[in-house]
């Protein structure tokens, strides 16, 4: 290269300036900062001091020189040969070629140890902190970390969540899988790693306010330990009745003072009652001295089905059908068969006068009532058989409501005001007859047994007190001990779908906890693509519920992906929210408003650069909004620095002297790359915006957080072309053609040349002017489409897409292999902007 040391005319000033520039450049390079120099002072220092950083030299071609000096970090890159376009007189600048931020190959496998001297942990290790926060509120259910992990594994088994749901690139993990995955990975740890994991869980226990406010921890097991919630997730009425029976024993209650009121799991959803303890049936026997003596004949559990007066009358009228179930079923089947035959006759007789008479017979009120009566008789009899097969007695009962005489199950009677009338007979039909007679007695309601809600789920199953002197808890939901729930918290007794419904309609404290866990899962999704990134443990002193980056929303938003059993949340973070999330966990103190980061495309902290994925891939790809990549490097500033684009970017002006480089040939469809010497470079302007982070009631700056205006400059062979705002260009509406694999059966060929010429006659909208250098793009034709020819050059295609958007073109990005038939079909026919094919 031919670079002057500097242009100072006086010897003393020239030496001082060269010495200063050389020291500044070499000092920054030793610190690992990429630099761009405009004169030969730094090269003189390299030669004199025998220091050899890696270099990128731009000129007629781009050369990367790897010198592998161990004194310099890989991020210390010296850029030479770029055209000087800045207004200031400095000769050393921070500058980084964008191509060096992209990493090709297998994912980086990063290893890190945690010790007393290390306050930073990985995102996977942070999941153990979250488990500790959870276990802190689970109290008796997680007196040790092992107990808490076992409950998580039980839940995972019920919901059929396992390693099959391990995070995959592009997947959206849920809060539940986030928790389950942490518990599963704990089982695979080595002894030394288990010690660290337990220490992290204990850290979470001490700082559980990160997950929920002080004193507002929800009930254990995400609220499912409350007896009302637990009853609602059991599979059927049998499990609910058995649970409440054992609960009375667990709480040392006298079961004779209670009944269980529940809704049956049958199609009819009967209101039924069950005894808590077996009911003793006494018989009178005369002793040898002639006195009557009561003896226990048998002791059995009993169920009652609530029937109204019409149902009791039906049992009395059709008792013979109730006794002979097989005969009743045959009658109903015959009636259905007759109906089927008559419907066939209706269809065959349509158009004749006889069809109306047949239709009338099908709608005969007596016939319909007969069918309805048979159906109800059979349902009651089958329910009796089902209960008696379990070894329990099944009898009818009448419900009385204090506010009305009607016998039906009303909303107002679910908890209070219901009295019951029983029969002493053990025969179902006789008991129904006795209840009909007793119901007509003038003092029937006075003789009925009153009941009052005690605890449970009034909509599904609950304990009701039948003694007036019992103290009824008001507004308190009992949480039994873990030993009681262990036997019932199994896949055979708990319904997974009902658990998901519980999560969708849980109490406020559980909803808040789930919302924070969902935020942790979103954070994990962001960090999944950041190998080697770490989290400051200071973050546990914040409250996640106050995080500004998290889009708070109700937990009722829970969708299912197709027929998959994995619940997924409805949204992901956008780019600014992802940057604010990283800033919070990277610093441990910053709670930034994402609204102030809308223009940010990269973030620097310590030795890490976090760059939006869209800047590091071909514009035909569509990375997710949370896709941020981490590379080693820094910008030489303390704290956190966000790189933002300027409001307006500059492009070099048209130059009539370059008329020989502009040809604007007709595009022929050939896959060619005419931009091999194009490069993109990051550099700072002098504009900075300090940001204020709010983590207390007052505004305090606890760590330097600034936004630095950063230019993304296009250079061709070292010559400046202009600046671009890549993210703004991609957001402005980039169209993308179908991917390389064409599945269209109507496409006659897939060859690029032949396809383009074949389709050009049929679809003139794909005709375009070829653009083969930046001058041809800057001075593009005034009409028609253009085709920027940068085939398989992701960096040039990215720059061209952003610049075309700036020049008011509609970018239309083509894949590596183009099916022009599909391309012609997808071209907007009524687009306002002119098309720019990015080929």
PDB file of N, CA, C and O in Angstrom, residues 36 38 58 81-86 648-654 658 677 679-681 683 711-724 774-775 778 803:
ATOM      1  N   UNK A  36      -9.876   1.268  12.304  1.00  0.00           N
ATOM      2  CA  UNK A  36      -9.639   1.656  10.924  1.00  0.00           C
ATOM      3  C   UNK A  36      -8.698   2.849  10.927  1.00  0.00           C
ATOM      4  O   UNK A  36      -8.917   3.807  11.672  1.00  0.00           O
ATOM      5  N   UNK A  38      -6.350   5.769   8.603  1.00  0.00           N
ATOM      6  CA  UNK A  38      -6.384   6.484   7.328  1.00  0.00           C
ATOM      7  C   UNK A  38      -5.003   6.880   6.821  1.00  0.00           C
ATOM      8  O   UNK A  38      -4.880   7.435   5.736  1.00  0.00           O
ATOM      9  N   UNK A  58      -8.222  -3.239   1.835  1.00  0.00           N
ATOM     10  CA  UNK A  58      -9.126  -3.018   0.708  1.00  0.00           C
ATOM     11  C   UNK A  58      -8.421  -2.194  -0.362  1.00  0.00           C
ATOM     12  O   UNK A  58      -7.704  -1.242  -0.080  1.00  0.00           O
ATOM     13  N   UNK A  81      -7.137   0.925   3.845  1.00  0.00           N
ATOM     14  CA  UNK A  81      -7.447   1.123   2.441  1.00  0.00           C
ATOM     15  C   UNK A  81      -8.833   1.645   2.145  1.00  0.00           C
ATOM     16  O   UNK A  81      -9.217   1.754   0.972  1.00  0.00           O
ATOM     17  N   UNK A  82      -9.650   1.986   3.168  1.00  0.00           N
ATOM     18  CA  UNK A  82     -10.975   2.538   2.912  1.00  0.00           C
ATOM     19  C   UNK A  82     -10.880   4.026   2.624  1.00  0.00           C
ATOM     20  O   UNK A  82     -10.081   4.753   3.244  1.00  0.00           O
ATOM     21  N   UNK A  83     -11.730   4.469   1.722  1.00  0.00           N
ATOM     22  CA  UNK A  83     -11.752   5.889   1.360  1.00  0.00           C
ATOM     23  C   UNK A  83     -12.158   6.725   2.564  1.00  0.00           C
ATOM     24  O   UNK A  83     -13.077   6.394   3.300  1.00  0.00           O
ATOM     25  N   UNK A  84     -11.442   7.815   2.798  1.00  0.00           N
ATOM     26  CA  UNK A  84     -11.736   8.685   3.931  1.00  0.00           C
ATOM     27  C   UNK A  84     -12.850   9.662   3.549  1.00  0.00           C
ATOM     28  O   UNK A  84     -12.704  10.470   2.645  1.00  0.00           O
ATOM     29  N   UNK A  85     -13.964   9.558   4.257  1.00  0.00           N
ATOM     30  CA  UNK A  85     -15.108  10.418   3.914  1.00  0.00           C
ATOM     31  C   UNK A  85     -15.583  11.221   5.112  1.00  0.00           C
ATOM     32  O   UNK A  85     -16.602  11.895   5.041  1.00  0.00           O
ATOM     33  N   UNK A  86     -14.873  11.153   6.228  1.00  0.00           N
ATOM     34  CA  UNK A  86     -15.321  11.848   7.429  1.00  0.00           C
ATOM     35  C   UNK A  86     -14.852  13.304   7.388  1.00  0.00           C
ATOM     36  O   UNK A  86     -13.841  13.653   6.760  1.00  0.00           O
ATOM     37  N   UNK A 648     -31.465   9.572   8.988  1.00  0.00           N
ATOM     38  CA  UNK A 648     -31.315   9.593   7.537  1.00  0.00           C
ATOM     39  C   UNK A 648     -29.900   9.166   7.180  1.00  0.00           C
ATOM     40  O   UNK A 648     -28.945   9.502   7.879  1.00  0.00           O
ATOM     41  N   UNK A 649     -29.786   8.393   6.128  1.00  0.00           N
ATOM     42  CA  UNK A 649     -28.466   7.937   5.685  1.00  0.00           C
ATOM     43  C   UNK A 649     -28.119   8.617   4.353  1.00  0.00           C
ATOM     44  O   UNK A 649     -29.008   9.013   3.595  1.00  0.00           O
ATOM     45  N   UNK A 650     -26.818   8.747   4.102  1.00  0.00           N
ATOM     46  CA  UNK A 650     -26.345   9.447   2.905  1.00  0.00           C
ATOM     47  C   UNK A 650     -25.859   8.462   1.846  1.00  0.00           C
ATOM     48  O   UNK A 650     -25.329   7.398   2.167  1.00  0.00           O
ATOM     49  N   UNK A 651     -26.082   8.821   0.600  1.00  0.00           N
ATOM     50  CA  UNK A 651     -25.585   8.050  -0.545  1.00  0.00           C
ATOM     51  C   UNK A 651     -24.784   9.005  -1.418  1.00  0.00           C
ATOM     52  O   UNK A 651     -25.120  10.203  -1.539  1.00  0.00           O
ATOM     53  N   UNK A 652     -23.710   8.509  -2.020  1.00  0.00           N
ATOM     54  CA  UNK A 652     -22.903   9.405  -2.849  1.00  0.00           C
ATOM     55  C   UNK A 652     -23.721   9.939  -4.032  1.00  0.00           C
ATOM     56  O   UNK A 652     -24.617   9.249  -4.546  1.00  0.00           O
ATOM     57  N   UNK A 653     -23.414  11.134  -4.418  1.00  0.00           N
ATOM     58  CA  UNK A 653     -24.174  11.802  -5.474  1.00  0.00           C
ATOM     59  C   UNK A 653     -23.814  11.239  -6.853  1.00  0.00           C
ATOM     60  O   UNK A 653     -22.762  10.627  -7.053  1.00  0.00           O
ATOM     61  N   UNK A 654     -24.735  11.469  -7.777  1.00  0.00           N
ATOM     62  CA  UNK A 654     -24.471  11.060  -9.164  1.00  0.00           C
ATOM     63  C   UNK A 654     -23.242  11.806  -9.703  1.00  0.00           C
ATOM     64  O   UNK A 654     -23.062  13.001  -9.459  1.00  0.00           O
ATOM     65  N   UNK A 658     -18.479   9.330 -14.383  1.00  0.00           N
ATOM     66  CA  UNK A 658     -18.434   7.861 -14.369  1.00  0.00           C
ATOM     67  C   UNK A 658     -19.369   7.276 -15.424  1.00  0.00           C
ATOM     68  O   UNK A 658     -19.868   6.160 -15.265  1.00  0.00           O
ATOM     69  N   UNK A 677     -16.284  -7.348  -4.656  1.00  0.00           N
ATOM     70  CA  UNK A 677     -15.412  -6.471  -3.884  1.00  0.00           C
ATOM     71  C   UNK A 677     -16.193  -5.551  -2.946  1.00  0.00           C
ATOM     72  O   UNK A 677     -15.645  -4.582  -2.419  1.00  0.00           O
ATOM     73  N   UNK A 679     -18.042  -4.481   0.474  1.00  0.00           N
ATOM     74  CA  UNK A 679     -17.934  -4.754   1.910  1.00  0.00           C
ATOM     75  C   UNK A 679     -18.800  -3.750   2.672  1.00  0.00           C
ATOM     76  O   UNK A 679     -19.069  -2.649   2.179  1.00  0.00           O
ATOM     77  N   UNK A 680     -19.241  -4.154   3.845  1.00  0.00           N
ATOM     78  CA  UNK A 680     -20.007  -3.279   4.742  1.00  0.00           C
ATOM     79  C   UNK A 680     -19.196  -3.063   6.009  1.00  0.00           C
ATOM     80  O   UNK A 680     -18.594  -4.005   6.544  1.00  0.00           O
ATOM     81  N   UNK A 681     -19.195  -1.832   6.521  1.00  0.00           N
ATOM     82  CA  UNK A 681     -18.382  -1.503   7.694  1.00  0.00           C
ATOM     83  C   UNK A 681     -19.219  -0.710   8.693  1.00  0.00           C
ATOM     84  O   UNK A 681     -20.025   0.148   8.317  1.00  0.00           O
ATOM     85  N   UNK A 683     -19.171   1.998  11.816  1.00  0.00           N
ATOM     86  CA  UNK A 683     -18.335   3.060  12.399  1.00  0.00           C
ATOM     87  C   UNK A 683     -19.240   4.029  13.139  1.00  0.00           C
ATOM     88  O   UNK A 683     -20.429   4.168  12.827  1.00  0.00           O
ATOM     89  N   UNK A 711     -22.937   4.126  11.788  1.00  0.00           N
ATOM     90  CA  UNK A 711     -23.140   4.056  10.348  1.00  0.00           C
ATOM     91  C   UNK A 711     -22.809   2.655   9.844  1.00  0.00           C
ATOM     92  O   UNK A 711     -21.834   2.045  10.282  1.00  0.00           O
ATOM     93  N   UNK A 712     -23.641   2.147   8.933  1.00  0.00           N
ATOM     94  CA  UNK A 712     -23.321   0.934   8.188  1.00  0.00           C
ATOM     95  C   UNK A 712     -23.002   1.395   6.769  1.00  0.00           C
ATOM     96  O   UNK A 712     -23.900   1.772   5.999  1.00  0.00           O
ATOM     97  N   UNK A 713     -21.713   1.412   6.441  1.00  0.00           N
ATOM     98  CA  UNK A 713     -21.253   2.000   5.181  1.00  0.00           C
ATOM     99  C   UNK A 713     -20.948   0.920   4.156  1.00  0.00           C
ATOM    100  O   UNK A 713     -20.390  -0.134   4.488  1.00  0.00           O
ATOM    101  N   UNK A 714     -21.321   1.187   2.908  1.00  0.00           N
ATOM    102  CA  UNK A 714     -20.989   0.303   1.787  1.00  0.00           C
ATOM    103  C   UNK A 714     -19.711   0.812   1.134  1.00  0.00           C
ATOM    104  O   UNK A 714     -19.588   2.006   0.827  1.00  0.00           O
ATOM    105  N   UNK A 715     -18.759  -0.102   0.947  1.00  0.00           N
ATOM    106  CA  UNK A 715     -17.531   0.224   0.221  1.00  0.00           C
ATOM    107  C   UNK A 715     -17.359  -0.772  -0.918  1.00  0.00           C
ATOM    108  O   UNK A 715     -17.674  -1.958  -0.776  1.00  0.00           O
ATOM    109  N   UNK A 716     -16.885  -0.270  -2.043  1.00  0.00           N
ATOM    110  CA  UNK A 716     -16.560  -1.107  -3.199  1.00  0.00           C
ATOM    111  C   UNK A 716     -15.094  -0.867  -3.543  1.00  0.00           C
ATOM    112  O   UNK A 716     -14.724   0.233  -3.954  1.00  0.00           O
ATOM    113  N   UNK A 717     -14.258  -1.897  -3.325  1.00  0.00           N
ATOM    114  CA  UNK A 717     -12.803  -1.785  -3.526  1.00  0.00           C
ATOM    115  C   UNK A 717     -12.229  -0.628  -2.710  1.00  0.00           C
ATOM    116  O   UNK A 717     -11.360   0.108  -3.171  1.00  0.00           O
ATOM    117  N   UNK A 718     -12.746  -0.445  -1.509  1.00  0.00           N
ATOM    118  CA  UNK A 718     -12.253   0.606  -0.627  1.00  0.00           C
ATOM    119  C   UNK A 718     -12.874   1.951  -0.863  1.00  0.00           C
ATOM    120  O   UNK A 718     -12.591   2.898  -0.111  1.00  0.00           O
ATOM    121  N   UNK A 719     -13.692   2.094  -1.903  1.00  0.00           N
ATOM    122  CA  UNK A 719     -14.318   3.381  -2.217  1.00  0.00           C
ATOM    123  C   UNK A 719     -15.709   3.442  -1.608  1.00  0.00           C
ATOM    124  O   UNK A 719     -16.514   2.508  -1.765  1.00  0.00           O
ATOM    125  N   UNK A 720     -15.979   4.558  -0.953  1.00  0.00           N
ATOM    126  CA  UNK A 720     -17.267   4.720  -0.266  1.00  0.00           C
ATOM    127  C   UNK A 720     -18.399   4.845  -1.274  1.00  0.00           C
ATOM    128  O   UNK A 720     -18.320   5.597  -2.249  1.00  0.00           O
ATOM    129  N   UNK A 721     -19.499   4.099  -1.023  1.00  0.00           N
ATOM    130  CA  UNK A 721     -20.699   4.144  -1.864  1.00  0.00           C
ATOM    131  C   UNK A 721     -21.818   4.884  -1.162  1.00  0.00           C
ATOM    132  O   UNK A 721     -22.526   5.699  -1.764  1.00  0.00           O
ATOM    133  N   UNK A 722     -21.990   4.606   0.109  1.00  0.00           N
ATOM    134  CA  UNK A 722     -23.070   5.239   0.857  1.00  0.00           C
ATOM    135  C   UNK A 722     -23.322   4.497   2.145  1.00  0.00           C
ATOM    136  O   UNK A 722     -22.680   3.487   2.457  1.00  0.00           O
ATOM    137  N   UNK A 723     -24.290   5.000   2.936  1.00  0.00           N
ATOM    138  CA  UNK A 723     -24.720   4.329   4.160  1.00  0.00           C
ATOM    139  C   UNK A 723     -26.109   3.750   3.949  1.00  0.00           C
ATOM    140  O   UNK A 723     -26.895   4.248   3.131  1.00  0.00           O
ATOM    141  N   UNK A 724     -26.390   2.704   4.701  1.00  0.00           N
ATOM    142  CA  UNK A 724     -27.707   2.072   4.619  1.00  0.00           C
ATOM    143  C   UNK A 724     -28.210   1.790   6.029  1.00  0.00           C
ATOM    144  O   UNK A 724     -27.426   1.600   6.958  1.00  0.00           O
ATOM    145  N   UNK A 774     -22.493  -0.340  -8.379  1.00  0.00           N
ATOM    146  CA  UNK A 774     -23.269   0.570  -7.538  1.00  0.00           C
ATOM    147  C   UNK A 774     -23.655   1.843  -8.287  1.00  0.00           C
ATOM    148  O   UNK A 774     -24.709   2.418  -8.004  1.00  0.00           O
ATOM    149  N   UNK A 775     -22.840   2.275  -9.247  1.00  0.00           N
ATOM    150  CA  UNK A 775     -23.218   3.465 -10.022  1.00  0.00           C
ATOM    151  C   UNK A 775     -24.462   3.197 -10.854  1.00  0.00           C
ATOM    152  O   UNK A 775     -25.320   4.079 -11.015  1.00  0.00           O
ATOM    153  N   UNK A 778     -27.322   3.505  -8.306  1.00  0.00           N
ATOM    154  CA  UNK A 778     -27.586   4.884  -7.870  1.00  0.00           C
ATOM    155  C   UNK A 778     -28.218   5.700  -8.991  1.00  0.00           C
ATOM    156  O   UNK A 778     -29.101   6.528  -8.755  1.00  0.00           O
ATOM    157  N   UNK A 803     -30.327  -0.615   0.102  1.00  0.00           N
ATOM    158  CA  UNK A 803     -30.173   0.564  -0.736  1.00  0.00           C
ATOM    159  C   UNK A 803     -31.338   0.716  -1.710  1.00  0.00           C
ATOM    160  O   UNK A 803     -31.808   1.835  -1.967  1.00  0.00           O
TER     161      UNK A 803
END
